Amino acid sequence: MQRLVEMRGGFRNLMKEAPHLAPTLVIYTLPSWDQIDITTYPEKTIEDVMDTYSFIFPYILCPPELFRELLRTNHLRQKASAPMMLCEIEPEHVLEAHDLLARIEAFVPEDWAQPGQYYDEWLLIGTMYQSALAIYCTMSMQSLTILPNTLEMNSMRSIHGDRLLTSLRASAKLPRVMKFIVWPLVVAGVEALYRDEATRNCIESILTDQSRIQGTSSPLKARAVLRRYWQKGVPGWDECFDRPYVFII
């Protein structure tokens, strides 16, 4: 995918020349060792994406402040994977992971939510994506051992898991929001291995509904991946996504 984007002049140029491709955006869930490489000019690449964010936002609804941290999380996962394969941990990666998580925690959905008639829905979206990103950052960095499996860290993950599940259940009842919950739903599914079977059944049910609503098999693919992961019974982001997957949104 990276090569195809580069052939079109980079992400910024691609979105400007072919904005009609925005509805065909995909979620790439990749192992840490197979992240798209933006190490040459990471901040420039991130800024290029953010400059064209207006093309993306209508299709994923992730607040831009959080989307920026999502890109940085992916970049850190790519950087940290090489030392991990050598059984090494770079101290700067540990600090960067903690800084990332702190910025995600500092996001205030109430401040971001658009005032007016749909304030409650915007608040729900902001809360949902904040918790999803906090869980993704925590679990994916724990897979790389640059965030610890401590009681405090796991307690924070569990709190965000509760918030995310509450937000997803509420979103599933709102037609304007329910079409945009695939990625948070997948994140909830990864975290759900720490939870009971009823929670996992609920996530399966919503994914099944998403396939019908969106008219695509991608949520069913996500459901199959999560089922395989749940059957393994070993929690962890890279335990779930041990090879690349693509989910169309």
XYZ file of N, CA and C in Angstrom, residues 103-233:
393
model
N -1.002 12.363 26.461
C -1.724 13.286 25.575
C -3.120 12.754 25.248
N -3.228 11.456 25.077
C -4.549 10.864 24.831
C -5.453 11.078 26.039
N -4.900 10.866 27.230
C -5.674 11.056 28.457
C -6.063 12.519 28.652
N -5.242 13.433 28.145
C -5.502 14.864 28.339
C -6.601 15.391 27.417
N -6.959 14.619 26.405
C -8.037 15.037 25.502
C -9.343 15.144 26.292
N -10.085 16.228 26.048
C -11.337 16.464 26.775
C -12.497 16.421 25.782
N -13.251 15.324 25.745
C -14.359 15.215 24.786
C -15.376 16.345 24.915
N -15.591 16.819 26.139
C -16.571 17.894 26.347
C -16.147 19.182 25.642
N -14.847 19.432 25.564
C -14.365 20.631 24.877
C -14.421 20.470 23.364
N -14.226 19.245 22.898
C -14.214 19.003 21.452
C -15.618 18.932 20.861
N -16.568 18.422 21.620
C -17.926 18.203 21.106
C -18.512 19.496 20.544
N -19.111 19.387 19.365
C -19.676 20.549 18.690
C -20.943 21.010 19.408
N -21.009 22.283 19.799
C -22.207 22.759 20.491
C -23.416 22.769 19.561
N -24.572 22.676 20.155
C -25.788 22.717 19.353
C -26.663 21.505 19.578
N -27.515 21.259 18.612
C -28.533 20.218 18.733
C -27.941 18.823 18.930
N -26.768 18.578 18.327
C -26.189 17.229 18.361
C -24.984 17.135 19.299
N -24.944 18.009 20.274
C -23.810 18.017 21.208
C -23.603 16.650 21.858
N -24.678 16.021 22.309
C -24.555 14.736 23.005
C -23.960 13.662 22.100
N -24.291 13.717 20.814
C -23.737 12.731 19.892
C -22.251 12.987 19.643
N -21.871 14.262 19.498
C -20.450 14.580 19.347
C -19.669 14.176 20.597
N -20.273 14.400 21.751
C -19.623 14.015 23.005
C -19.424 12.500 23.059
N -20.420 11.773 22.615
C -20.326 10.317 22.579
C -19.205 9.865 21.649
N -19.111 10.495 20.488
C -18.061 10.153 19.519
C -16.678 10.431 20.103
N -16.511 11.605 20.704
C -15.220 11.949 21.289
C -14.819 11.002 22.400
N -15.776 10.658 23.252
C -15.506 9.735 24.355
C -15.144 8.349 23.833
N -15.882 7.906 22.832
C -15.660 6.575 22.261
C -14.267 6.463 21.651
N -13.878 7.461 20.864
C -12.572 7.394 20.214
C -11.427 7.602 21.201
N -11.632 8.422 22.217
C -10.580 8.580 23.219
C -10.298 7.254 23.920
N -11.346 6.579 24.349
C -11.148 5.313 25.050
C -10.584 4.244 24.119
N -11.061 4.217 22.871
C -10.539 3.233 21.917
C -9.046 3.445 21.684
N -8.649 4.700 21.520
C -7.235 4.983 21.268
C -6.384 4.706 22.502
N -6.905 5.017 23.682
C -6.161 4.732 24.914
C -5.918 3.229 25.061
N -6.934 2.433 24.748
C -6.781 0.975 24.821
C -5.793 0.486 23.768
N -5.934 0.994 22.546
C -5.023 0.585 21.470
C -3.579 0.925 21.825
N -3.356 2.146 22.288
C -2.005 2.560 22.657
C -1.467 1.673 23.773
N -2.266 1.456 24.802
C -1.818 0.665 25.949
C -1.501 -0.772 25.555
N -2.451 -1.440 24.915
C -2.269 -2.859 24.616
C -1.202 -3.088 23.546
N -1.141 -2.212 22.552
C -0.140 -2.409 21.497
C 1.265 -2.136 22.020
N 1.398 -1.171 22.931
C 2.715 -0.902 23.510
C 3.100 -1.958 24.545
N 2.118 -2.519 25.222
C 2.420 -3.632 26.127
C 2.897 -4.849 25.342
N 2.357 -5.040 24.139
C 2.827 -6.146 23.298
C 4.301 -5.988 22.953
N 4.748 -4.736 22.895
C 6.151 -4.448 22.590
C 6.998 -4.306 23.852
N 6.361 -4.459 25.008
C 6.999 -4.358 26.332
C 7.550 -2.969 26.631
N 7.093 -1.942 25.909
C 7.555 -0.590 26.238
C 6.550 0.130 27.143
N 5.404 -0.483 27.373
C 4.535 -0.102 28.481
C 4.374 -1.340 29.355
N 4.392 -1.176 30.662
C 4.402 -2.342 31.555
C 3.006 -2.919 31.783
N 2.969 -4.184 32.152
C 1.722 -4.829 32.561
C 1.564 -4.685 34.072
N 1.397 -3.449 34.509
C 1.244 -3.184 35.936
C -0.232 -3.098 36.298
N -0.505 -3.168 37.587
C -1.883 -3.054 38.060
C -2.470 -1.703 37.660
N -1.680 -0.650 37.788
C -2.157 0.695 37.443
C -2.482 0.802 35.956
N -1.586 0.296 35.116
C -1.795 0.378 33.671
C -3.004 -0.451 33.249
N -3.129 -1.635 33.806
C -4.246 -2.496 33.436
C -5.568 -1.979 33.995
N -5.511 -1.305 35.132
C -6.714 -0.691 35.683
C -7.200 0.435 34.775
N -6.268 1.228 34.260
C -6.636 2.300 33.339
C -7.234 1.720 32.060
N -6.630 0.637 31.565
C -7.182 -0.025 30.376
C -8.603 -0.512 30.630
N -8.833 -1.072 31.806
C -10.155 -1.590 32.142
C -11.190 -0.469 32.242
N -10.790 0.659 32.807
C -11.705 1.807 32.910
C -12.094 2.295 31.518
N -11.106 2.402 30.641
C -11.413 2.813 29.271
C -12.240 1.746 28.554
N -12.016 0.489 28.893
C -12.833 -0.569 28.306
C -14.291 -0.424 28.695
N -14.540 -0.091 29.960
C -15.916 0.137 30.412
C -16.546 1.306 29.658
N -15.796 2.401 29.546
C -16.311 3.591 28.842
C -16.583 3.286 27.377
N -15.678 2.530 26.773
C -15.834 2.221 25.354
C -17.062 1.353 25.116
N -17.253 0.352 25.938
C -18.420 -0.517 25.771
C -19.721 0.251 25.975
N -19.735 1.126 26.963
C -20.922 1.953 27.192
C -21.194 2.845 25.985
N -20.139 3.440 25.436
C -20.289 4.315 24.270
C -20.754 3.540 23.046
N -20.212 2.348 22.855
C -20.588 1.545 21.691
C -22.046 1.108 21.767
N -22.483 0.716 22.946
C -23.884 0.309 23.094
C -24.817 1.483 22.812
N -24.420 2.673 23.266
C -25.232 3.862 22.994
C -25.185 4.220 21.513
N -24.004 4.103 20.892
C -23.843 4.453 19.479
C -24.654 3.538 18.577
N -24.765 2.274 18.973
C -25.488 1.304 18.150
C -26.968 1.636 18.029
N -27.450 2.536 18.876
C -28.859 2.936 18.837
C -29.069 4.253 18.098
N -27.971 4.849 17.611
C -28.057 6.155 16.950
C -27.698 6.003 15.473
N -28.662 6.121 14.575
C -28.391 5.902 13.140
C -27.276 6.773 12.589
N -27.138 8.017 13.083
C -26.104 8.908 12.547
C -24.706 8.503 12.983
N -24.608 7.744 14.051
C -23.302 7.396 14.611
C -22.926 5.946 14.333
N -23.899 5.071 14.281
C -23.623 3.636 14.282
C -22.846 3.155 13.057
N -22.832 3.942 11.980
C -22.096 3.525 10.787
C -20.589 3.759 10.913
N -20.172 4.427 11.981
C -18.779 4.853 12.079
C -18.058 4.245 13.280
N -18.477 3.066 13.706
C -17.937 2.523 14.953
C -17.103 1.260 14.754
N -16.734 0.943 13.511
C -16.044 -0.329 13.277
C -14.708 -0.388 14.013
N -13.877 0.658 13.856
C -12.565 0.592 14.512
C -12.687 0.558 16.038
N -13.469 1.444 16.666
C -13.633 1.319 18.122
C -14.197 -0.037 18.533
N -15.057 -0.594 17.701
C -15.648 -1.898 18.008
C -14.593 -3.005 17.971
N -13.699 -2.942 17.000
C -12.615 -3.924 16.915
C -11.690 -3.793 18.128
N -11.383 -2.556 18.514
C -10.545 -2.341 19.699
C -11.218 -2.938 20.937
N -12.519 -2.702 21.060
C -13.258 -3.274 22.191
C -13.189 -4.798 22.165
N -13.201 -5.363 20.962
C -13.110 -6.810 20.840
C -11.779 -7.355 21.321
N -10.702 -6.625 21.053
C -9.385 -7.062 21.530
C -9.336 -6.989 23.058
N -9.862 -5.917 23.610
C -9.858 -5.752 25.066
C -10.805 -6.730 25.750
N -11.797 -7.219 24.997
C -12.848 -8.061 25.579
C -12.349 -9.425 26.037
N -11.132 -9.794 25.670
C -10.608 -11.064 26.173
C -10.404 -11.010 27.686
N -10.347 -9.802 28.227
C -10.271 -9.635 29.678
C -11.661 -9.685 30.315
N -12.701 -9.839 29.498
C -14.071 -9.739 29.996
C -14.823 -11.055 29.807
N -16.107 -11.031 30.119
C -16.873 -12.275 30.097
C -17.419 -12.576 28.704
N -17.979 -13.756 28.581
C -18.488 -14.212 27.292
C -19.647 -13.354 26.806
N -20.455 -12.858 27.728
C -21.592 -12.016 27.340
C -21.119 -10.757 26.613
N -20.017 -10.180 27.073
C -19.468 -8.991 26.414
C -19.007 -9.330 25.007
N -18.324 -10.445 24.865
C -17.843 -10.844 23.538
C -19.009 -11.155 22.603
N -20.052 -11.760 23.139
C -21.240 -12.031 22.321
C -21.891 -10.736 21.849
N -21.892 -9.731 22.715
C -22.460 -8.426 22.357
C -21.668 -7.800 21.215
N -20.347 -7.868 21.294
C -19.500 -7.306 20.239
C -19.722 -8.053 18.926
N -19.822 -9.364 18.994
C -20.122 -10.157 17.796
C -21.436 -9.723 17.167
N -22.436 -9.518 17.996
C -23.757 -9.141 17.500
C -23.720 -7.787 16.797
N -23.007 -6.830 17.385
C -22.930 -5.501 16.773
C -22.159 -5.567 15.456
N -21.098 -6.363 15.404
C -20.350 -6.517 14.155
C -21.227 -7.135 13.065
N -22.040 -8.094 13.440
C -22.959 -8.697 12.477
C -23.938 -7.655 11.950
N -24.462 -6.834 12.844
C -25.373 -5.756 12.431
C -24.660 -4.756 11.527
N -23.394 -4.466 11.838
C -22.632 -3.519 11.029
C -22.477 -4.009 9.590
N -22.281 -5.295 9.420
C -22.155 -5.850 8.072
C -23.436 -5.629 7.279
N -24.551 -5.842 7.924
C -25.842 -5.647 7.252
C -26.080 -4.174 6.939
N -25.775 -3.309 7.886
C -26.025 -1.875 7.719
C -25.134 -1.285 6.634
N -23.859 -1.688 6.626
C -22.900 -1.115 5.689
C -22.895 -1.818 4.337
N -23.467 -3.005 4.286
C -23.476 -3.744 3.032
C -22.102 -4.228 2.622
N -21.278 -4.579 3.604
C -19.923 -5.055 3.331
C -19.597 -6.203 4.271
N -18.682 -7.044 3.837
C -18.299 -8.196 4.659
C -17.194 -7.873 5.653
N -16.665 -6.652 5.617
C -15.534 -6.313 6.488
C -15.820 -6.554 7.971
N -16.988 -6.141 8.499
C -17.249 -6.436 9.910
C -17.273 -7.934 10.208
N -17.686 -8.735 9.224
C -17.673 -10.184 9.423
C -16.239 -10.711 9.449
N -15.371 -10.096 8.645
C -13.957 -10.463 8.689
C -13.371 -10.125 10.060
N -13.723 -8.942 10.560
C -13.254 -8.551 11.892
C -13.776 -9.517 12.950
N -15.023 -9.916 12.812
C -15.612 -10.867 13.759
C -14.854 -12.193 13.746
N -14.488 -12.658 12.555
C -13.751 -13.922 12.446
C -12.371 -13.817 13.095
N -11.709 -12.675 12.888
C -10.387 -12.473 13.500
C -10.504 -12.469 15.021
N -11.506 -11.785 15.528
C -11.692 -11.720 16.980
C -12.047 -13.090 17.555
N -12.876 -13.831 16.858
C -13.224 -15.174 17.335
C -11.980 -16.042 17.467
N -11.115 -15.997 16.470
C -9.879 -16.785 16.515
C -9.017 -16.363 17.700
N -8.946 -15.064 17.910
C -8.168 -14.511 19.026
C -8.762 -14.930 20.368
N -10.068 -14.841 20.495
C -10.716 -15.233 21.752
C -10.498 -16.713 22.043
N -10.518 -17.530 21.007
C -10.316 -18.965 21.200
C -8.894 -19.274 21.668
N -7.934 -18.467 21.221
C -6.550 -18.649 21.678
C -6.440 -18.392 23.174
N -7.180 -17.395 23.647
C -7.218 -17.119 25.076
C -6.009 -16.395 25.631
